[in-house]
Backbone as a chain_set.jsonl record, in Angstrom:
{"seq": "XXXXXXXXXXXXXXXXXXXXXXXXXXXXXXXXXXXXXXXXXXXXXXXXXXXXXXXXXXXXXXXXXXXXXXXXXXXXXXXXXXXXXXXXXXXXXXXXXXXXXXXXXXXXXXXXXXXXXXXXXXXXXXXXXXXXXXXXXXXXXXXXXXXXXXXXXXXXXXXXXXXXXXXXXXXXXXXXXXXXXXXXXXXXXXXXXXXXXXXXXXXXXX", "coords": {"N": [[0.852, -1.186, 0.0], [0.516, 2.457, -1.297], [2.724, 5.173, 0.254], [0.966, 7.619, -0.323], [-1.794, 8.617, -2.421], [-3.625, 9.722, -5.127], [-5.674, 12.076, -5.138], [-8.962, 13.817, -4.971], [-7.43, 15.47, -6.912], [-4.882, 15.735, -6.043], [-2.123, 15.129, -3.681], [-2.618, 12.403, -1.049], [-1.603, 12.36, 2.094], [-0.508, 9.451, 4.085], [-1.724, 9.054, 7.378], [-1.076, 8.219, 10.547], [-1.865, 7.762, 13.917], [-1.234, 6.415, 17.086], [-2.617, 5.574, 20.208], [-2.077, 5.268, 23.969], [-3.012, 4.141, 27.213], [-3.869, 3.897, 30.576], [-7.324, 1.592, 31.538], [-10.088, 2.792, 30.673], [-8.939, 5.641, 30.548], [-9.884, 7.539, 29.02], [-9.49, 6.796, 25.981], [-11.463, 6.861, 24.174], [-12.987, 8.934, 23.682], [-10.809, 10.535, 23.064], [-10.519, 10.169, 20.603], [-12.488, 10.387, 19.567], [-12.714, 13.073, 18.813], [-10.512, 13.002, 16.484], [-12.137, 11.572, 14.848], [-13.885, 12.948, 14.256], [-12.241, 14.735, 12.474], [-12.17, 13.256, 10.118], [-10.409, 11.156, 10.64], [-9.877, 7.428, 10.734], [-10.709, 4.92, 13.391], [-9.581, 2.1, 14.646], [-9.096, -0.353, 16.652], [-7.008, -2.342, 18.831], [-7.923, -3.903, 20.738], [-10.202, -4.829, 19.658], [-9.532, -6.979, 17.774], [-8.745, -8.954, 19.624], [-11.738, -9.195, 20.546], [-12.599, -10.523, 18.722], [-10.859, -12.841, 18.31], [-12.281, -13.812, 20.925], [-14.818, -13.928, 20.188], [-14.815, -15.978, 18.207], [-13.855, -18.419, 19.89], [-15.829, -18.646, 21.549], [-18.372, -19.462, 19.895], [-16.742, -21.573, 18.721], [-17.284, -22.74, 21.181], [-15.603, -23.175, 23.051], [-14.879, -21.179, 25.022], [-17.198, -19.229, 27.807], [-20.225, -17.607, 26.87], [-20.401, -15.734, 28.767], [-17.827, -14.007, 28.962], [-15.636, -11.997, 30.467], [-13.064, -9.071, 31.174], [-11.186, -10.258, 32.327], [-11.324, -12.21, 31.201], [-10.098, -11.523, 28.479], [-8.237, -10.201, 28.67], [-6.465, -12.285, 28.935], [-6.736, -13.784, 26.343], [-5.66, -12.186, 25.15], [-2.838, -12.197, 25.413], [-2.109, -14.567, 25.449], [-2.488, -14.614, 22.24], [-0.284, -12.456, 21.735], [1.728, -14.015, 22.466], [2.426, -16.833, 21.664], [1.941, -15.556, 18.673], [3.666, -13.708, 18.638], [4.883, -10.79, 20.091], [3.888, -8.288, 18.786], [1.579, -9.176, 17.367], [-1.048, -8.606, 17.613], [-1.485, -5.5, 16.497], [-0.329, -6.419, 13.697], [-2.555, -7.459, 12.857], [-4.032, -5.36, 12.415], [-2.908, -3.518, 11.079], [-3.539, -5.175, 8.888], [-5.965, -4.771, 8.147], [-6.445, -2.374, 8.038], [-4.851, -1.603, 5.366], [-6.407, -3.844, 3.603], [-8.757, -2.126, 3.998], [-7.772, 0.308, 2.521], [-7.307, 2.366, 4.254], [-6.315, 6.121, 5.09], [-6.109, 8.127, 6.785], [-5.384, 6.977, 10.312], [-6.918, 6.286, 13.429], [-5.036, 4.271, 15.98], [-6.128, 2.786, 18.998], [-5.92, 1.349, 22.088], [-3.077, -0.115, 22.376], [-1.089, -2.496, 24.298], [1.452, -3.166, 24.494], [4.958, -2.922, 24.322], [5.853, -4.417, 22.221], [4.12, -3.897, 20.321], [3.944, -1.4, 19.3], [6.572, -1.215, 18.654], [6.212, -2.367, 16.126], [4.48, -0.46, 15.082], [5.382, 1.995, 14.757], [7.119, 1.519, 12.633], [6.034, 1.435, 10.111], [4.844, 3.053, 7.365], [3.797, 6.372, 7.0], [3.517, 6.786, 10.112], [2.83, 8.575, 12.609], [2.805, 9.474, 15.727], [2.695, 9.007, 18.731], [0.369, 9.154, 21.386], [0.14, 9.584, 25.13], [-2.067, 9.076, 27.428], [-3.406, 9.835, 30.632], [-4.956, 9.416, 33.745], [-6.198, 9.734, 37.186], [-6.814, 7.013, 39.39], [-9.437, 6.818, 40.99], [-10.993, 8.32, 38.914], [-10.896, 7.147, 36.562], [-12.151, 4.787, 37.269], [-14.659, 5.67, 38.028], [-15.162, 6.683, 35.253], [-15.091, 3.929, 33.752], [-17.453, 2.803, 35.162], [-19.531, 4.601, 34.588], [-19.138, 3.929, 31.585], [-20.39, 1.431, 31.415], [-19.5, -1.254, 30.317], [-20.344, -4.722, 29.414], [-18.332, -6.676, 30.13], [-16.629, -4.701, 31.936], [-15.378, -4.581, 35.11], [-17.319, -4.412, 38.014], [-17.044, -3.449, 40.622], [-14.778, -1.962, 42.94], [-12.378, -2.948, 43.769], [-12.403, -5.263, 42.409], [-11.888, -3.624, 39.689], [-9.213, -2.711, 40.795], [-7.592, -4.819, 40.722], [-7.511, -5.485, 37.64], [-6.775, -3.897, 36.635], [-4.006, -3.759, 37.532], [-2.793, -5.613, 36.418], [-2.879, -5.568, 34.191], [-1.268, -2.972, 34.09], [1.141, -4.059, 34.032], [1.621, -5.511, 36.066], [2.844, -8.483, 37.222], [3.106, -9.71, 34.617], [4.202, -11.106, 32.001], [6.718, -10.455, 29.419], [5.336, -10.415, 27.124], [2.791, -9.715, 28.007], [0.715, -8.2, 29.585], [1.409, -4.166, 29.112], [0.774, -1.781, 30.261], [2.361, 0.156, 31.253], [5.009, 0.007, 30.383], [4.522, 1.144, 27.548], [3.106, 3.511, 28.312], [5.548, 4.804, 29.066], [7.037, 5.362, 26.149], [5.598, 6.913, 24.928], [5.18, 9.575, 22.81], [3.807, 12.297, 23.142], [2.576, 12.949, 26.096], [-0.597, 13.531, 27.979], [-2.909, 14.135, 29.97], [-5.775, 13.524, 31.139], [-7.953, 15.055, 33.217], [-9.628, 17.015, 33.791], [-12.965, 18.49, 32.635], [-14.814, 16.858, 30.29], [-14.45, 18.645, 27.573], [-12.503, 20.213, 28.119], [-10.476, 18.327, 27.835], [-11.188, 17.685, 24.759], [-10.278, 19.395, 23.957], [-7.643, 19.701, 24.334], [-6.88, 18.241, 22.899], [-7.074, 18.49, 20.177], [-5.387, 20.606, 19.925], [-3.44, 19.627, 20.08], [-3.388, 18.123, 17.752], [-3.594, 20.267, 15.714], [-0.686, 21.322, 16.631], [0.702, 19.454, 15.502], [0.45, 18.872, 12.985], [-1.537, 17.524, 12.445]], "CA": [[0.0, 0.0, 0.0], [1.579, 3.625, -1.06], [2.223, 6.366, 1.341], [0.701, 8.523, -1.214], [-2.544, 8.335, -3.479], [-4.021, 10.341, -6.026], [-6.749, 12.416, -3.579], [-9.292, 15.077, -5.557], [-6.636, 16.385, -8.063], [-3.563, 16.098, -5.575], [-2.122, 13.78, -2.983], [-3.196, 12.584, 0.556], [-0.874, 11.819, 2.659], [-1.489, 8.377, 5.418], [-1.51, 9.408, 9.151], [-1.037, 7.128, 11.329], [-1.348, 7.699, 15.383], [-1.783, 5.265, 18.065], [-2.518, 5.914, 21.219], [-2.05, 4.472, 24.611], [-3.351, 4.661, 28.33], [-4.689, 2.458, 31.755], [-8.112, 1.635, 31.599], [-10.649, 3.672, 31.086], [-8.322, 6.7, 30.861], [-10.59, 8.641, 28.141], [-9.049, 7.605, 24.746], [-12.523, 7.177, 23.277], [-13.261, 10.709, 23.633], [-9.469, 11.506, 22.235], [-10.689, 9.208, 19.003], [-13.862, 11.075, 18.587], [-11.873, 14.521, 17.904], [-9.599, 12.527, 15.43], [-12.707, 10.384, 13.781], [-14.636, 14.037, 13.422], [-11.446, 15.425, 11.651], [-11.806, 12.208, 9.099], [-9.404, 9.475, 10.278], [-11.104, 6.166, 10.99], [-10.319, 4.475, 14.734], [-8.813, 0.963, 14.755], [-8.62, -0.826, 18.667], [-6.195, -3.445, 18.892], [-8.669, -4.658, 21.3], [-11.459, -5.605, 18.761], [-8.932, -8.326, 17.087], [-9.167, -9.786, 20.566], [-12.903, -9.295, 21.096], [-12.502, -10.907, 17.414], [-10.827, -13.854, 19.088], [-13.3, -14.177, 21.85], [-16.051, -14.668, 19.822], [-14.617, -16.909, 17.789], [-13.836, -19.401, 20.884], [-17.428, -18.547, 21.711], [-18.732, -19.833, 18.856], [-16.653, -23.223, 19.238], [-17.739, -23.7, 22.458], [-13.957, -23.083, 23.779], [-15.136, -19.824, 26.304], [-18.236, -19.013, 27.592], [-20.577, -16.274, 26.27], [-20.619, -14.032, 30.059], [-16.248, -13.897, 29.06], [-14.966, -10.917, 30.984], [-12.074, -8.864, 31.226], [-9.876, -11.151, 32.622], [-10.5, -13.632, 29.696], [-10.219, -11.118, 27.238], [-6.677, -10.064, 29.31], [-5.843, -14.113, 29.168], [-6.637, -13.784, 24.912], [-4.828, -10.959, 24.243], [-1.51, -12.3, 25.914], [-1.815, -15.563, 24.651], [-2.333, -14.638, 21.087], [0.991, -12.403, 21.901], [2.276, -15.547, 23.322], [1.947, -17.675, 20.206], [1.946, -15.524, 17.304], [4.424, -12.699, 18.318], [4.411, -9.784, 20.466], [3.174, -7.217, 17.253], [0.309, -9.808, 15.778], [-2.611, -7.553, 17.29], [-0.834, -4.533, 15.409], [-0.084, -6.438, 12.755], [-3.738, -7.966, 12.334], [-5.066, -4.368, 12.5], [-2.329, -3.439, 9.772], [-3.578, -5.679, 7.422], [-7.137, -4.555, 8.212], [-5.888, -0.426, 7.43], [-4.161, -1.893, 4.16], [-7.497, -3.827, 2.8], [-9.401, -1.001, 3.674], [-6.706, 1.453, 2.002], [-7.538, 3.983, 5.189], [-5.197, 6.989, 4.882], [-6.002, 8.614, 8.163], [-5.981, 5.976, 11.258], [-6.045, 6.158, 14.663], [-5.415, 3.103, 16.663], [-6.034, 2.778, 20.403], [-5.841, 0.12, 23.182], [-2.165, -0.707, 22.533], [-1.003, -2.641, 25.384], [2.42, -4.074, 24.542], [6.081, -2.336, 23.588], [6.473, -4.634, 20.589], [3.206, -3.316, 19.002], [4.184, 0.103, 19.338], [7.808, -0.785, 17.657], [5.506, -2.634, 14.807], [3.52, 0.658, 14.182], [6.515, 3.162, 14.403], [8.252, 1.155, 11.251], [4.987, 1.337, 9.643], [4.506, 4.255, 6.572], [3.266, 7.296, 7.689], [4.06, 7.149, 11.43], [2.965, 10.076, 12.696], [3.028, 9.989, 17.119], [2.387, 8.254, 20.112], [-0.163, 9.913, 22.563], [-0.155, 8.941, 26.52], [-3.483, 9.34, 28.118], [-3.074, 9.618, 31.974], [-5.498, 10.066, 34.69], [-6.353, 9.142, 38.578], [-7.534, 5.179, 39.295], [-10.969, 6.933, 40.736], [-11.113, 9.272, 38.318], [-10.881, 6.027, 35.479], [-12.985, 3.793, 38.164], [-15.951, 6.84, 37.515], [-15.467, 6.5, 33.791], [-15.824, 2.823, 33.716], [-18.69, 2.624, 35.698], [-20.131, 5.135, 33.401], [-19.303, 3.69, 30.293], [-20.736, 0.154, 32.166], [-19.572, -2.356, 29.363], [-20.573, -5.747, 30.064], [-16.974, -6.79, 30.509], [-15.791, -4.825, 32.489], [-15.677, -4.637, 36.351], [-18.276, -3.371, 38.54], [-15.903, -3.134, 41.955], [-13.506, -1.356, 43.372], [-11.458, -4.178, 44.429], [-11.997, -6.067, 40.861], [-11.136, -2.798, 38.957], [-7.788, -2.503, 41.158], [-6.964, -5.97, 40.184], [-7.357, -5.68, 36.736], [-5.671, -2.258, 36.516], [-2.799, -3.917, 38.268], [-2.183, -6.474, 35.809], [-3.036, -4.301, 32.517], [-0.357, -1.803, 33.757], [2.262, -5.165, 34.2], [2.501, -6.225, 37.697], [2.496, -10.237, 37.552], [3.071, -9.98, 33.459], [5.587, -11.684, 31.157], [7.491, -9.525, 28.422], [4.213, -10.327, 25.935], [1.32, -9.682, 28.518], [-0.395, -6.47, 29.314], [2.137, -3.386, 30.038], [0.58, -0.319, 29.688], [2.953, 1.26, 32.216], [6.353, 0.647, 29.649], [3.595, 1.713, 26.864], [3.373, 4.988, 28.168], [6.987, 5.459, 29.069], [7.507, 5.454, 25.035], [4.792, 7.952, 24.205], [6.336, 10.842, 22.321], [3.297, 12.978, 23.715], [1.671, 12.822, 27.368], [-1.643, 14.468, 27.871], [-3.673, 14.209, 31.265], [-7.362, 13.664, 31.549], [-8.515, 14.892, 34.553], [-11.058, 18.043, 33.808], [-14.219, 18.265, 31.699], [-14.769, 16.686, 28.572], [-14.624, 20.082, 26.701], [-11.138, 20.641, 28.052], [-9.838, 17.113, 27.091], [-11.224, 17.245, 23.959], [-9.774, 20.462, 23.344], [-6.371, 19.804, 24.1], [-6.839, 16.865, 21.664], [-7.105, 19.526, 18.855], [-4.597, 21.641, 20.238], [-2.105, 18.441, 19.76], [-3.431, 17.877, 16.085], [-2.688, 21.412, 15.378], [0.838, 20.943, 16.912], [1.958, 18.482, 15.48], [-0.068, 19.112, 11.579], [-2.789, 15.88, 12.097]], "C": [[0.889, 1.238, 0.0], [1.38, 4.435, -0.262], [0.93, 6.848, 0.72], [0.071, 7.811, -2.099], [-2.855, 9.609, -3.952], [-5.457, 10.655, -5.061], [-7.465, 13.76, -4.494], [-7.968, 16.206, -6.005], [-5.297, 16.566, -7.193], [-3.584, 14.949, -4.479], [-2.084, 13.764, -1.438], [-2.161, 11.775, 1.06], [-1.158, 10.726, 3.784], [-0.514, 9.106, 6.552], [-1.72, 8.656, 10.234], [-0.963, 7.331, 12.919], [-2.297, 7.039, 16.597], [-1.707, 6.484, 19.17], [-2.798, 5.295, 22.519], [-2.633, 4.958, 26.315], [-3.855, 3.476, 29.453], [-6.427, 2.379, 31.045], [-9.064, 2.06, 31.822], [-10.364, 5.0, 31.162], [-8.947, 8.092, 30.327], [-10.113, 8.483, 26.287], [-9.94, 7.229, 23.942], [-12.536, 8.219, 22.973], [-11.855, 11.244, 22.783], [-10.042, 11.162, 20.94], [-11.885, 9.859, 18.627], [-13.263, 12.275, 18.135], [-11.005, 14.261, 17.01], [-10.515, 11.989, 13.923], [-13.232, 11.814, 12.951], [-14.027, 14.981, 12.26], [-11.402, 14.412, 10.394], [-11.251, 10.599, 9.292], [-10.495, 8.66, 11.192], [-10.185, 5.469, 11.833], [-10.662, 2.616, 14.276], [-8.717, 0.639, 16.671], [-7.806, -1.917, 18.479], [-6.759, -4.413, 19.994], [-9.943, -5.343, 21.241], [-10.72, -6.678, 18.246], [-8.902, -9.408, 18.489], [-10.473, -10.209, 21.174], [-13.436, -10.149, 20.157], [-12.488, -12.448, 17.942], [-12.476, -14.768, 20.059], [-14.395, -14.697, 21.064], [-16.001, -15.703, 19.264], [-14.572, -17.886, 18.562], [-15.538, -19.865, 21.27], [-18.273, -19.446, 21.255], [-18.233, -21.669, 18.62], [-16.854, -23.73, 20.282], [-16.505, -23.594, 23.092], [-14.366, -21.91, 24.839], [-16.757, -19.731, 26.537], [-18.472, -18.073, 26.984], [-20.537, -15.202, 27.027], [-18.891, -13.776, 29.671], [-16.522, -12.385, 29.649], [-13.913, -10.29, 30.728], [-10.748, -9.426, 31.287], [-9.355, -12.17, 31.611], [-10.346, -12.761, 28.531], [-8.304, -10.44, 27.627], [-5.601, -11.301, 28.722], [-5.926, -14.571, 27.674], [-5.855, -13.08, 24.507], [-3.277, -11.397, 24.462], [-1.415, -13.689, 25.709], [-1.795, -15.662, 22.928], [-0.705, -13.831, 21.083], [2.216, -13.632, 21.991], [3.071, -16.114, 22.273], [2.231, -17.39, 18.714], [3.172, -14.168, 16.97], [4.043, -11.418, 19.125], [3.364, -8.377, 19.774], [1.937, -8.306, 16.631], [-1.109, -8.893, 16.337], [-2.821, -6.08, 16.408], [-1.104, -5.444, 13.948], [-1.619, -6.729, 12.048], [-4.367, -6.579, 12.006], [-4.533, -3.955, 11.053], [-2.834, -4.223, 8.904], [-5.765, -5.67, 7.283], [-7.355, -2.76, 7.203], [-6.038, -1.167, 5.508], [-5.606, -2.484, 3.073], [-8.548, -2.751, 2.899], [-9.253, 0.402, 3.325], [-7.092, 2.811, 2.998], [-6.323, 4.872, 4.773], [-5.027, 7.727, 6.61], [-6.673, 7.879, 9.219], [-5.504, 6.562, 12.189], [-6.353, 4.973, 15.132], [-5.386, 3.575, 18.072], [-5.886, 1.579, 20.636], [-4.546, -1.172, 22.841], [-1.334, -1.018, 24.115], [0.556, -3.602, 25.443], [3.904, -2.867, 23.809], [6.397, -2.902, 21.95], [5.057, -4.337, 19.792], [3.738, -1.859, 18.767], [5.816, 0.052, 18.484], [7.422, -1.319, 16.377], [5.322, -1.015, 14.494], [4.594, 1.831, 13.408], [7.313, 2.835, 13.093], [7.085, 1.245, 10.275], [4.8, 2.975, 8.425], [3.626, 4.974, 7.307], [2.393, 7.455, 9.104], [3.826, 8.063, 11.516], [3.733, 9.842, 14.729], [1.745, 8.72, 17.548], [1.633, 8.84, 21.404], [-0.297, 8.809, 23.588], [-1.0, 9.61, 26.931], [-3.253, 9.257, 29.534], [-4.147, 10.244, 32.178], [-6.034, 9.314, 36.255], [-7.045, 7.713, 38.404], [-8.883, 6.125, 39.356], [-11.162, 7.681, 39.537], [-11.808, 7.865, 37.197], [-11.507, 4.784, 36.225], [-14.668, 4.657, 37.673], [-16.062, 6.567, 36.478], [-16.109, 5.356, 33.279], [-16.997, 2.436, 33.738], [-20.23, 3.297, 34.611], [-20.775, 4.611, 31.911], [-20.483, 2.126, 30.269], [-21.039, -1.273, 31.112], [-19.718, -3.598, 30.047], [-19.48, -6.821, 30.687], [-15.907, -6.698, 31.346], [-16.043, -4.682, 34.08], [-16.415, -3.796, 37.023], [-17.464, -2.756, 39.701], [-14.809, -2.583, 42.23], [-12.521, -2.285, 43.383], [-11.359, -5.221, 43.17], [-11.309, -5.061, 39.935], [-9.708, -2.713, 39.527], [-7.304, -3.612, 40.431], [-6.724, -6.27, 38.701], [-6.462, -4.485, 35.779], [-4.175, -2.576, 36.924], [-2.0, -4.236, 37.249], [-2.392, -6.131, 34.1], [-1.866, -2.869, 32.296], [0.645, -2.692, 33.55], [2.462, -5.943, 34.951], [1.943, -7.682, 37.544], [3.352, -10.554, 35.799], [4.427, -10.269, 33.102], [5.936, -10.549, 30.041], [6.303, -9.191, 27.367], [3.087, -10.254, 26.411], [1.055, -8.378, 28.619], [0.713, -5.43, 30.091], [1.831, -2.214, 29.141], [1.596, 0.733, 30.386], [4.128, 1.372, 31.258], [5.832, 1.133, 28.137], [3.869, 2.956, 26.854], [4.728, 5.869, 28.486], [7.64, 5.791, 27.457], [6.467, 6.074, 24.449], [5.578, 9.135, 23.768], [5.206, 12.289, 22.803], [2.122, 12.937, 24.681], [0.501, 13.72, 27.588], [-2.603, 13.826, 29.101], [-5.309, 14.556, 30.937], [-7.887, 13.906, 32.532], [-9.751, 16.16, 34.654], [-12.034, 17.785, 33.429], [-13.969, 17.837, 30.519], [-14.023, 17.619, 27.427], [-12.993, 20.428, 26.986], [-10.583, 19.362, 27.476], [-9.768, 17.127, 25.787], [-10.21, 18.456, 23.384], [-7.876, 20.618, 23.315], [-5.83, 18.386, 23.121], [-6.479, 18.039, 20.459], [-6.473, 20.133, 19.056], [-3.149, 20.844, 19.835], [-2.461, 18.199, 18.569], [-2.834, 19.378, 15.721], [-1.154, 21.63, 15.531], [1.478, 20.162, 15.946], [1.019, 17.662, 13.658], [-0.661, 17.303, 11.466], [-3.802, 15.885, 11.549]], "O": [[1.788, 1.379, 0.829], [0.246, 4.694, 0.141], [-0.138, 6.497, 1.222], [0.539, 6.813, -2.647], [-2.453, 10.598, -3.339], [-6.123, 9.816, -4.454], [-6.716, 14.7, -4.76], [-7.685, 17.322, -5.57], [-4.563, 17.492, -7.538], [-4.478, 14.127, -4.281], [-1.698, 14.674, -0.704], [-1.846, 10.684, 0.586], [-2.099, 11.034, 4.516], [0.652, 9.492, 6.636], [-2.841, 8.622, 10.742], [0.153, 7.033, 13.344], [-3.489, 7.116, 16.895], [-1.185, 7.599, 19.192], [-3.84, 4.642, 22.468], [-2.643, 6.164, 26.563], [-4.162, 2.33, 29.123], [-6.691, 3.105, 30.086], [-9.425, 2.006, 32.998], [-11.192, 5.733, 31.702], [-8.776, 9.231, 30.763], [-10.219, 9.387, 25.459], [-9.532, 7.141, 22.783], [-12.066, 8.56, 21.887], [-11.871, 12.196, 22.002], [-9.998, 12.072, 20.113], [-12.272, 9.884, 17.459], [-13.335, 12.484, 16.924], [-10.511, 15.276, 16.52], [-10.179, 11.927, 12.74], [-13.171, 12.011, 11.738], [-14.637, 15.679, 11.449], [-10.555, 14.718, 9.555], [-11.409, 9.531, 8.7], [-11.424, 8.975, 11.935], [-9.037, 5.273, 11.434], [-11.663, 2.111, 13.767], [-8.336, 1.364, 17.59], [-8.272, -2.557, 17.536], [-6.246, -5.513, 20.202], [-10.573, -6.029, 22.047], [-11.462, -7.66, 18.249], [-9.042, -10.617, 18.302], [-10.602, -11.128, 21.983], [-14.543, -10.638, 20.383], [-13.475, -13.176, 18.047], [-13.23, -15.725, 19.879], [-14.855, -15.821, 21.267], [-16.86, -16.551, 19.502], [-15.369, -18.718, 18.128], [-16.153, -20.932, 21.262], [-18.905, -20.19, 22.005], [-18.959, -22.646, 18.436], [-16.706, -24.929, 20.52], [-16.591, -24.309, 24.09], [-13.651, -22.14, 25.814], [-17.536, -20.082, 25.651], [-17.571, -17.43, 26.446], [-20.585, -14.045, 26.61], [-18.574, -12.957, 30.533], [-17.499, -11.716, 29.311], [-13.382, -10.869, 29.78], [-9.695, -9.24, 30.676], [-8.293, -12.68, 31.253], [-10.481, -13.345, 27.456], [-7.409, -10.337, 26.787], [-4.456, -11.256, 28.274], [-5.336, -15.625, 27.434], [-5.277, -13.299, 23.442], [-2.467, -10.93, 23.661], [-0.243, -14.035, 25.857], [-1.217, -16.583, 22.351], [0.169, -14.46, 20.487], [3.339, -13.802, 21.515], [4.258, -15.853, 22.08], [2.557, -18.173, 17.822], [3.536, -13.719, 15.883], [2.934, -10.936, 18.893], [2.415, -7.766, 20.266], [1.482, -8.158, 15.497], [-2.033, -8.576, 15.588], [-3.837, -5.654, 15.86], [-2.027, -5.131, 13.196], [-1.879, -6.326, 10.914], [-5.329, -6.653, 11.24], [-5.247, -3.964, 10.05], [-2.473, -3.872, 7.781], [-6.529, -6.334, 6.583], [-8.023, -2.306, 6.273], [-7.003, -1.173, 4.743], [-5.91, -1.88, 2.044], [-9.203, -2.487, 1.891], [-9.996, 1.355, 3.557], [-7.154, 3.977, 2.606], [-5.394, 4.361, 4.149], [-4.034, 7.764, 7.336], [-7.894, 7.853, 9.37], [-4.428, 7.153, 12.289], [-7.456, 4.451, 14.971], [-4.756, 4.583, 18.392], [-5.733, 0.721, 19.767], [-4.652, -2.396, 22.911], [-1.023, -0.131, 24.91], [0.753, -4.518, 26.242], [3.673, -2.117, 22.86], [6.864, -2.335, 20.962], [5.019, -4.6, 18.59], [3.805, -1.484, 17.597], [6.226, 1.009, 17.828], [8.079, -0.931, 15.411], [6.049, -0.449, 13.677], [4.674, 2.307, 12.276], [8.033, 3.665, 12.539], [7.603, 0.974, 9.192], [4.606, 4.022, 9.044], [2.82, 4.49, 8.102], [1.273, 7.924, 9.307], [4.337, 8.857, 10.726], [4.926, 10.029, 14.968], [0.776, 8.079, 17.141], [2.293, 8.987, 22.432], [-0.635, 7.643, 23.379], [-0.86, 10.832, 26.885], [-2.675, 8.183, 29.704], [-4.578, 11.184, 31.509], [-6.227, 8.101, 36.165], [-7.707, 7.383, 37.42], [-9.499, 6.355, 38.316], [-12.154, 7.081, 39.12], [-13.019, 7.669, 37.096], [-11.313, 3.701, 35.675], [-15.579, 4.106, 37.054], [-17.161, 6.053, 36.264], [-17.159, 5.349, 32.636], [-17.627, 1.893, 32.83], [-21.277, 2.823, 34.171], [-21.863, 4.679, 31.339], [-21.205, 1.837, 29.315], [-22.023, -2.006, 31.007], [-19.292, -3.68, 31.198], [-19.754, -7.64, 31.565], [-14.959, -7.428, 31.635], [-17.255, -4.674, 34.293], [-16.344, -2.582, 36.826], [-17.246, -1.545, 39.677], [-13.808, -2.865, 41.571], [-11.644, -1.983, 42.574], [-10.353, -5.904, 42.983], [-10.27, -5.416, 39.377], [-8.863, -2.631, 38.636], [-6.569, -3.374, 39.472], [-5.905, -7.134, 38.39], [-5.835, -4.393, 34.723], [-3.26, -1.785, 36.692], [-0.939, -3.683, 36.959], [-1.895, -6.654, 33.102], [-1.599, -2.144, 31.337], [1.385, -2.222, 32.686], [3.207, -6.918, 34.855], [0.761, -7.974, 37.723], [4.124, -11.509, 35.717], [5.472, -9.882, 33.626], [5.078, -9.669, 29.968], [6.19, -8.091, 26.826], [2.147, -10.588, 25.691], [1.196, -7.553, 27.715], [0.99, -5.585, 31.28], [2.225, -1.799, 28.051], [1.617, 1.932, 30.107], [4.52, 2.522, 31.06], [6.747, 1.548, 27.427], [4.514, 3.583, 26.013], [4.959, 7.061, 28.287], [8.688, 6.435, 27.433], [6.34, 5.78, 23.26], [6.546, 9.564, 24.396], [5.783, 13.377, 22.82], [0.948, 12.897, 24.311], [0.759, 14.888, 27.294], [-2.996, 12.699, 28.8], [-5.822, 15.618, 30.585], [-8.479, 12.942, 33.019], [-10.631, 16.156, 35.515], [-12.379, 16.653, 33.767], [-13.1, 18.273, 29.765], [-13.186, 17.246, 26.605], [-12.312, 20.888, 26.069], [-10.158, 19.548, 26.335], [-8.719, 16.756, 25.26], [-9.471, 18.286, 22.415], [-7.129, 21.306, 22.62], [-4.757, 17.848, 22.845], [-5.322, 18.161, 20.057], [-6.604, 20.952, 18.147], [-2.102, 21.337, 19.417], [-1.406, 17.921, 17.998], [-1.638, 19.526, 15.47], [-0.477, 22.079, 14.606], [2.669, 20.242, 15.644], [0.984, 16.484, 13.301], [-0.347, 16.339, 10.767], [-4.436, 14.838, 11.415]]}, "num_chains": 1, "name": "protein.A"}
């Protein structure tokens, strides 16, 4: 697939930026100020919800699966097929659907993030940060069927999604965001979040 196509009488360049964070941190909301500018949102955590169903479907998982088994898919398909295959599966999702402007979210591993960066038109790496309650509130909010209702289940799964227990190919959002090339804090209103979303596309010509 070329950087560069033929785009109403001149050429569009592909834009490519992931972005990473704990659970719950807000980077829906970053992906809606990216989708409304055009580019089309990629999760690296639908090729695992991808998975899941598939097991589903053979009778290998139940249908209530949770977090934890969708934790216990994502780090065994790492496992197995390569630290980069949820990247790479998404890459070859971009490529048949010749997107030009993607964002991906819900990277949760260092070797996806050194997949993407070798990847044509690389643009940046946003880190999403904000307080456990703060991203315990959001959750609850958002109240997917997945994920934890409890205090005491959300700690536990926050623990082991930032690294603590994990092998080199399981869930580390914490050395994730140590290789973001730009950090950005969620902790006000919507309206300010979103706005310093657009304040970082302007920066940095997205």
């Amino acid at each position: 697939m070329p950087l560069f196509i033929t785009f109403t009488g001149g050429l569009m360049e592909r834009k490519i930026v992931g972005f990473v964070g704990p659970i719950a941190v807000g980077k829906g909301a970053a992906i809606e100020v990216f989708t409304a500018a055009g580019y089309v949102a990629y999760s690296l955590s639908d090729r695992v919800r991808e998975e899941a169903r598939r097991r589903v479907a053979l009778g290998k998982l139940r249908a209530d699966y949770d977090r934890p088994d969708l934790q216990n898919i994502g780090n065994e398909l790492r496992a197995t097929e390569g630290g980069a295959t949820l990247a790479k599966r998404t890459w070859a999702l971009v490529q048949g659907d010749g997107t030009l402007l993607v964002a991906i979210d819900s990277i949760r591993n260092p070797e996806e993030i050194h997949f993407l960066r070798a990847l044509p038109g690389w643009k940046l790496l946003v880190g999403v940060t904000a307080s456990q309650w703060r991203r315990y509130q959001n959750m609850i909010g958002r109240a997917r069927a997945t994920d934890p209702k409890r205090w005491k289940e959300f700690l536990a799964v926050e623990e082991r999604d930032r690294g603590a227990g994990e092998s080199a190919l399981g869930q580390q959002v914490d050395a994730c965001l140590a290789l973001a090339d730009v950090p950005i804090e969620n902790e006000g209103t919507l309206f300010q979040f979103q706005g310093a979303i657009r304040q970082l596309m302007h920066e940095h010509g997205l």
